[in-house]
Coordinates of C-alpha atoms and ligand atoms in Angstrom, one line a residue:
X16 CA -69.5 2.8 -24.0
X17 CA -70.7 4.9 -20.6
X18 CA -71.3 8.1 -21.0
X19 CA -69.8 10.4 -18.8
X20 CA -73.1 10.4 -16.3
X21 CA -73.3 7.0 -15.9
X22 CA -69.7 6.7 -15.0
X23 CA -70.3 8.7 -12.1
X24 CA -73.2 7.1 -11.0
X25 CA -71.3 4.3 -10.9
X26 CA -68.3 6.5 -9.3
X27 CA -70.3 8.1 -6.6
X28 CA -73.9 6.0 -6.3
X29 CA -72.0 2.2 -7.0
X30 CA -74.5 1.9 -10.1
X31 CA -74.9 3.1 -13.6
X32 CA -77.6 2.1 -15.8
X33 CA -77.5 1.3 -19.6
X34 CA -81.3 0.9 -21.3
X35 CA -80.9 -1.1 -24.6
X36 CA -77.4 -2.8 -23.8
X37 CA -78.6 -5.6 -25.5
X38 CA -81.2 -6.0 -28.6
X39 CA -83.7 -7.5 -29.2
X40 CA -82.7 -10.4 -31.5
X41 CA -79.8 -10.8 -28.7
X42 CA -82.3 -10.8 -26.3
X43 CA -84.6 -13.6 -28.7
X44 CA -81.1 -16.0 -28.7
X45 CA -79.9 -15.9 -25.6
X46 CA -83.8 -16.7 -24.1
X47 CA -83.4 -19.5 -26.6
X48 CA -80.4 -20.4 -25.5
X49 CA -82.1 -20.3 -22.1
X50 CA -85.1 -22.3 -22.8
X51 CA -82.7 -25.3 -24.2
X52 CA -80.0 -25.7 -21.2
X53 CA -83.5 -25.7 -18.5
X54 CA -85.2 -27.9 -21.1
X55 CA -85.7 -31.2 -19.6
X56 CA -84.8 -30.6 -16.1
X57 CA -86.8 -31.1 -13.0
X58 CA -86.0 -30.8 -9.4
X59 CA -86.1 -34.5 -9.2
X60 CA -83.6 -34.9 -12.0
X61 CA -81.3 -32.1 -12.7
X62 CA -77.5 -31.8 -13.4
X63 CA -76.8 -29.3 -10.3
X64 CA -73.3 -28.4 -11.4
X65 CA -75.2 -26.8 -14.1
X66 CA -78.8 -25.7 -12.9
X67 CA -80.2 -24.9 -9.3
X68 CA -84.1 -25.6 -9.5
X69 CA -87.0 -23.6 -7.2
X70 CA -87.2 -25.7 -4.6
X71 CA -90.8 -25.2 -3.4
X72 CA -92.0 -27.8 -6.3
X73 CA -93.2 -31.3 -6.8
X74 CA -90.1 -33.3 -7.9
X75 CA -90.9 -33.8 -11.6
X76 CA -91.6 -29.6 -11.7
X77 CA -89.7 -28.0 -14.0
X78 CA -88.6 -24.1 -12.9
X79 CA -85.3 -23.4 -12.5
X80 CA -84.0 -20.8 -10.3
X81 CA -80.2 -20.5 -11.8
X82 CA -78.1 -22.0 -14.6
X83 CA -74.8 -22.2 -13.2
X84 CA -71.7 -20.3 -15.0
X85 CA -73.2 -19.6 -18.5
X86 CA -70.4 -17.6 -19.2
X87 CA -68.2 -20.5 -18.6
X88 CA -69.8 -23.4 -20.7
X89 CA -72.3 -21.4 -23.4
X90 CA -71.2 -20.1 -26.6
X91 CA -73.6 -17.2 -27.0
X92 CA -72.8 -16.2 -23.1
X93 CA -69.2 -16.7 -23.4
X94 CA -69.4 -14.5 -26.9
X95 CA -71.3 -11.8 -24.7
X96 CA -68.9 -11.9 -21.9
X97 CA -66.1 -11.3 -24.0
X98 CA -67.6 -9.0 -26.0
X99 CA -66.0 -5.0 -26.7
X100 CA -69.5 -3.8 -26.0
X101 CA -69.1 -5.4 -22.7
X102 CA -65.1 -5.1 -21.6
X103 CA -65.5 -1.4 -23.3
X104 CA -67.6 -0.5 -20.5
X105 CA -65.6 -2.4 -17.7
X106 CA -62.6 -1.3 -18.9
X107 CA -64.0 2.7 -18.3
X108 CA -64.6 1.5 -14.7
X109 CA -62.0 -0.9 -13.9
X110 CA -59.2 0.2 -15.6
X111 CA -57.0 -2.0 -18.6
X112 CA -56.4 -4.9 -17.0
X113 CA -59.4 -7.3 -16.3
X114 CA -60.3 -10.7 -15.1
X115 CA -63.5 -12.4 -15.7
X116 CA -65.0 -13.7 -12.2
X117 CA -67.9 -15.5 -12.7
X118 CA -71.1 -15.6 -14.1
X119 CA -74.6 -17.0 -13.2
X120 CA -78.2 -16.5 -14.6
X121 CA -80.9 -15.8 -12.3
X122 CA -84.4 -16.9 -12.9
X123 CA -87.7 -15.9 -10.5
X124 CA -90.4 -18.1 -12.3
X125 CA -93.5 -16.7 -11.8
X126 CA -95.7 -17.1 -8.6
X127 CA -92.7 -18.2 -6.6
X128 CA -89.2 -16.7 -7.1
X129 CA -86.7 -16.6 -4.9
X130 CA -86.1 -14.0 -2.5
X131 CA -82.9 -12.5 -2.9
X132 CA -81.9 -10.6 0.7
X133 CA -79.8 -7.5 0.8
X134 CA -76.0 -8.1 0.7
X135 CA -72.4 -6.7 -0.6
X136 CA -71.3 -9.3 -3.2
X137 CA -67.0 -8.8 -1.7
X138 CA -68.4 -9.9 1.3
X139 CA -68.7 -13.4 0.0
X140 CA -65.2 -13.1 -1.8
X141 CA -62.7 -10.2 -0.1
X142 CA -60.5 -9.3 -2.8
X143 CA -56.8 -6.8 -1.8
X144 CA -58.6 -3.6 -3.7
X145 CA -62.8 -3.5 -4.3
X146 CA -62.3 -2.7 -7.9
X147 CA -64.6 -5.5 -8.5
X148 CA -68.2 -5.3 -10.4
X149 CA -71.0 -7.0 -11.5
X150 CA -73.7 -6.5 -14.7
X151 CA -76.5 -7.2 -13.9
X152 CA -78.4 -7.4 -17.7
X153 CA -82.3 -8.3 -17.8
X154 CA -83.8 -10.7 -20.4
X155 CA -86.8 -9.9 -19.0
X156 CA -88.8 -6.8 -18.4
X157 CA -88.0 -6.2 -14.8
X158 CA -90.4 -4.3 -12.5
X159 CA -91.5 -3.8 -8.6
X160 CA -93.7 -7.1 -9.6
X161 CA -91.1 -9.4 -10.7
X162 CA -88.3 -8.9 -8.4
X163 CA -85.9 -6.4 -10.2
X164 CA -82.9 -5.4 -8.4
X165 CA -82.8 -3.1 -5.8
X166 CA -79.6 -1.2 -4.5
X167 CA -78.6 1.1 -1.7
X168 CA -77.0 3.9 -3.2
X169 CA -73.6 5.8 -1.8
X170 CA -72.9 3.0 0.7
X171 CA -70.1 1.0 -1.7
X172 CA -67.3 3.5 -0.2
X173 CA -68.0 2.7 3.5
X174 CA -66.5 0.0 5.2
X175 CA -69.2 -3.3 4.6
X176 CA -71.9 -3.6 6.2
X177 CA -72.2 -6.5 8.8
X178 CA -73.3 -9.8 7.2
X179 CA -72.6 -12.2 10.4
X180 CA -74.5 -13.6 12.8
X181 CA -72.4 -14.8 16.3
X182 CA -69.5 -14.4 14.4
X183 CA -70.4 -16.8 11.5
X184 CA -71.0 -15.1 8.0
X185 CA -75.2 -15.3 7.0
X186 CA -74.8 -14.4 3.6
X187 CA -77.0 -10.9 3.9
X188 CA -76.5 -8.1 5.9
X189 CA -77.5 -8.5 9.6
X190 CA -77.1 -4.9 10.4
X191 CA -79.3 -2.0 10.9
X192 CA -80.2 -1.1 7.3
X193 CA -82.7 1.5 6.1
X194 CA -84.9 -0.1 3.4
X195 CA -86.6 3.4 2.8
X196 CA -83.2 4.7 0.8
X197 CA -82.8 1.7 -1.4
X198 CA -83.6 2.3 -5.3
X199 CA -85.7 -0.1 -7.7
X200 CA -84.0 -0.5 -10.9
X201 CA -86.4 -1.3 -13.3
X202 CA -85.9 -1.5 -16.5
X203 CA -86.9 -3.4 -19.9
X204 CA -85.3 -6.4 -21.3
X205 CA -81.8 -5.8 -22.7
X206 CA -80.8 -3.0 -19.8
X207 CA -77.6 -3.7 -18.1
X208 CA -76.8 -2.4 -14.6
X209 CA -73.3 -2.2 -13.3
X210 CA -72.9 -2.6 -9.8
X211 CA -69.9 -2.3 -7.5
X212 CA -69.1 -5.1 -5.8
X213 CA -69.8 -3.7 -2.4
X214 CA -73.2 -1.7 -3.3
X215 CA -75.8 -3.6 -0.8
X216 CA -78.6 -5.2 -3.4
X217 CA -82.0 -7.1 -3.4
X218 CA -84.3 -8.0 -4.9
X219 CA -88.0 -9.5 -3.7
X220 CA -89.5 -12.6 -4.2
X221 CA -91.8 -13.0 -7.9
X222 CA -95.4 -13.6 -7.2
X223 CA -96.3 -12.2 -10.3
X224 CA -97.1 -14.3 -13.6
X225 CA -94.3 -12.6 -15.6
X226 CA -91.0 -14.5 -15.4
X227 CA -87.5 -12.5 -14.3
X228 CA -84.3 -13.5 -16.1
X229 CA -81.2 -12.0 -15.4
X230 CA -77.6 -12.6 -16.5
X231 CA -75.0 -11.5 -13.9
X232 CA -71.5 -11.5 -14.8
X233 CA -68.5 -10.2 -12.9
X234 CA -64.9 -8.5 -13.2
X235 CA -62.5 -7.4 -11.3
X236 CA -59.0 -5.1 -11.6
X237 CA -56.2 -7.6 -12.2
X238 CA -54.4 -6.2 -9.6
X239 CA -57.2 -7.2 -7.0
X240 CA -56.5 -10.6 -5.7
X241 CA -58.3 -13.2 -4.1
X242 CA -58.0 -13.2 0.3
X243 CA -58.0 -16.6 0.7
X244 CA -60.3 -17.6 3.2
X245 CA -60.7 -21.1 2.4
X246 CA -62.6 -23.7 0.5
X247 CA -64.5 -21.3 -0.8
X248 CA -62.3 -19.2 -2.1
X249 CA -60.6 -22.0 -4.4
X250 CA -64.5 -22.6 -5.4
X251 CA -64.7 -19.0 -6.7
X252 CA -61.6 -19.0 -8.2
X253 CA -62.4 -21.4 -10.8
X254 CA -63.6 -19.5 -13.0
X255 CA -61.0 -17.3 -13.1
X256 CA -59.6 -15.6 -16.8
X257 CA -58.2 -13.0 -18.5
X258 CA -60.7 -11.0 -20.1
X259 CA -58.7 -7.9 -21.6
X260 CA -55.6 -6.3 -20.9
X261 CA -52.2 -8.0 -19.0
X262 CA -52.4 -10.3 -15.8
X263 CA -50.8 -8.3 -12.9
X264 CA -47.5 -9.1 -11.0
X265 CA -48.7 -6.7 -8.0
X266 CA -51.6 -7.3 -5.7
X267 CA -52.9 -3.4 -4.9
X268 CA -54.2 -3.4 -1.5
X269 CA -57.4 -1.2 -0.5
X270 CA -56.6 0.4 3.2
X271 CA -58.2 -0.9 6.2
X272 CA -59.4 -3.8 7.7
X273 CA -61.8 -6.7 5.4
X274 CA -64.3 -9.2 7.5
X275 CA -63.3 -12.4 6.4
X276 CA -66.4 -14.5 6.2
X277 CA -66.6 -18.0 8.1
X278 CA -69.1 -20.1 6.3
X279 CA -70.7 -22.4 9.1
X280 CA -72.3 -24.4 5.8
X281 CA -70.8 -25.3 2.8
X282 CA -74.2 -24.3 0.6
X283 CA -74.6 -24.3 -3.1
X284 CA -75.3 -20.7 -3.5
X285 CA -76.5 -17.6 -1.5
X286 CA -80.0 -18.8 -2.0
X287 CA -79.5 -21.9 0.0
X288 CA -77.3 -19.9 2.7
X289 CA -79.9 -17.2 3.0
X290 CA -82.6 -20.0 3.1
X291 CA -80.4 -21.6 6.0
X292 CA -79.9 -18.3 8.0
X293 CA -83.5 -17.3 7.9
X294 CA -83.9 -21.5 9.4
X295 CA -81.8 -20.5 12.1
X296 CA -82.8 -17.5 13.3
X297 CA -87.0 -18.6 12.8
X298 CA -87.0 -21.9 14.4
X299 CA -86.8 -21.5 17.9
X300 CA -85.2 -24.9 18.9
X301 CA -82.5 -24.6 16.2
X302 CA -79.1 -23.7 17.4
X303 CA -76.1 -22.8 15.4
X304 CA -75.2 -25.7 14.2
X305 CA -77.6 -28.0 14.9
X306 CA -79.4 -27.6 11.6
X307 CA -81.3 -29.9 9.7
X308 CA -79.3 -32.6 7.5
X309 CA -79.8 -30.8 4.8
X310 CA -76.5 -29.2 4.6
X311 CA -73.6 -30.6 4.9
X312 CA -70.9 -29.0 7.7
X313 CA -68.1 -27.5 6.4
X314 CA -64.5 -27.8 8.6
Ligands
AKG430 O1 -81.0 -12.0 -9.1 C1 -81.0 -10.9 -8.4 O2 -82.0 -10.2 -8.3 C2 -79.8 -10.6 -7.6 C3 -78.9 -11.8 -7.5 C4 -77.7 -11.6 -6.7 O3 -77.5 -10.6 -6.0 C5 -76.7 -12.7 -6.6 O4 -77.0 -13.7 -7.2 O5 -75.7 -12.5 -6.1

């Protein structure tokens, strides 16, 4: 459970940490568990429904950069998603009545991580009411040299931050933002964060030797529904359960007005439409969409 401190960290700064959510013979399994859904995979020959590989490797390399819904198709994440450690804590932030989002686990390999630019996570998927969070729970320690998270704290109650480019949604705030205010989060292996779904976060590329795995898994009120904004929003559905508590009959609806995103790409993930923003706006002869064939248009 949060103590009374964290849940108004989370309350007023969109965060609350927890050191030793997990233990260390958790910690030993679900690393195992880790080690055996990457084993075998290389970029050149991967399932990609299930893993996302570094791409800045020869084809038969081996480092994966994200196994896809854990909490979807692994026992041991499943168990841990559904856990009353977990919900316990949700529940004192969200209230009863909980869906389970999605999940995904986050690796920066060492020497060449990912980047992971600053962004509000209800940006990619407006829901009727932000009661909507994510865990953010190290495997790893997680330090300034490995890329641990970084957040902007205080800014979840303002209206989101701009995350378009000539109208078309970049996957990472374009804005003015002031980097000086934003908060490292380290922490050792087992420490969960929870984050509010619009609390701007980051975290820097890993060029050190120590590897950075994360397990991210979101909820949200059952009374905060889906804006459907297209594809995508059918694609982030899917996941979609009851985690504790009753489905709602009533949508609650957060005041004001929500930017609804418009993908120009259909990309696999916010690494590849981060990677294809920063293509756009570096390359000097590449117009808006006149990118590479790497990505395939969506309507
Ligand atoms: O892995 C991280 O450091 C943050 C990842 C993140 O924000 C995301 O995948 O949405």
């Amino acid at each position: 459970m949060l103590n009374n401190e964290q849940i108004t960290s989370y309350k007023n700064e969109g965060y609350a940490v927890q050191t030793s959510f997990l233990s260390a013979l958790d910690i030993e399994r679900l690393v195992a568990d880790v080690q055996s859904i990457c084993g075998g995979a290389t970029l050149g020959n991967h399932d990609s429904n299930r893993l996302e590989m570094e791409p800045n490797q020869a084809s038969d390399g081996s480092l994966v950069r994200r196994i896809c819904h854990p909490c979807t198709y692994y026992d041991r994440f499943i168990s841990l998603s559904e856990s009353s450690e977990l919900l316990d804590c949700v529940e004192q932030l969200l209230g009863h009545n909980v869906q389970f989002h999605y999940s995904k686990l986050n690796i920066k390999p060492p020497r060449i991580g990912s980047v992971v630019e600053w962004h509000q996570d209800l940006t990619y998927y407006p829901l009727t009411n932000n009661d909507s969070l994510a865990i953010v729970i190290y495997l790893d320690g997680a330090s300034h040299e490995n890329g641990c998270l970084q957040v902007l704290p205080g800014r979840h109650m303002l209206p989101a931050m701009d995350h378009t480019a000539s109208g078309v949604f970049q996957g990472k705030i374009t804005g003015a933002l002031d980097e000086s205010e934003s908060v490292f989060l380290e922490g050792a292996a087992g420490t969960a964060i929870f984050m509010h779904g619009m609390t701007p976060h980051a975290s820097a590329p890993n060029r050190s030797l120590k590897s950075r795995r994360t397990l991210i898994v979101s909820y949200r009120a059952a009374d905060a529904f889906p804006i459907y904004t297209g594809e995508e929003t059918n694609q982030n559905e899917a996941y979609v359960r009851l985690a504790r508590g009753e489905p709602s009959r009533m949508a609650r609806l957060t005041p004001g007005l929500i930017a609804i995103p418009r993908f120009a790409i259909r990309s696999k993930s916010l690494y590849d439409l981060q990677e294809y923003s920063r293509r756009q706006h570096t390359t000097p002869n590449d117009e808006a969409g006149n990118a590479e064939n790497l990505y395939e248009k969506s309507v």
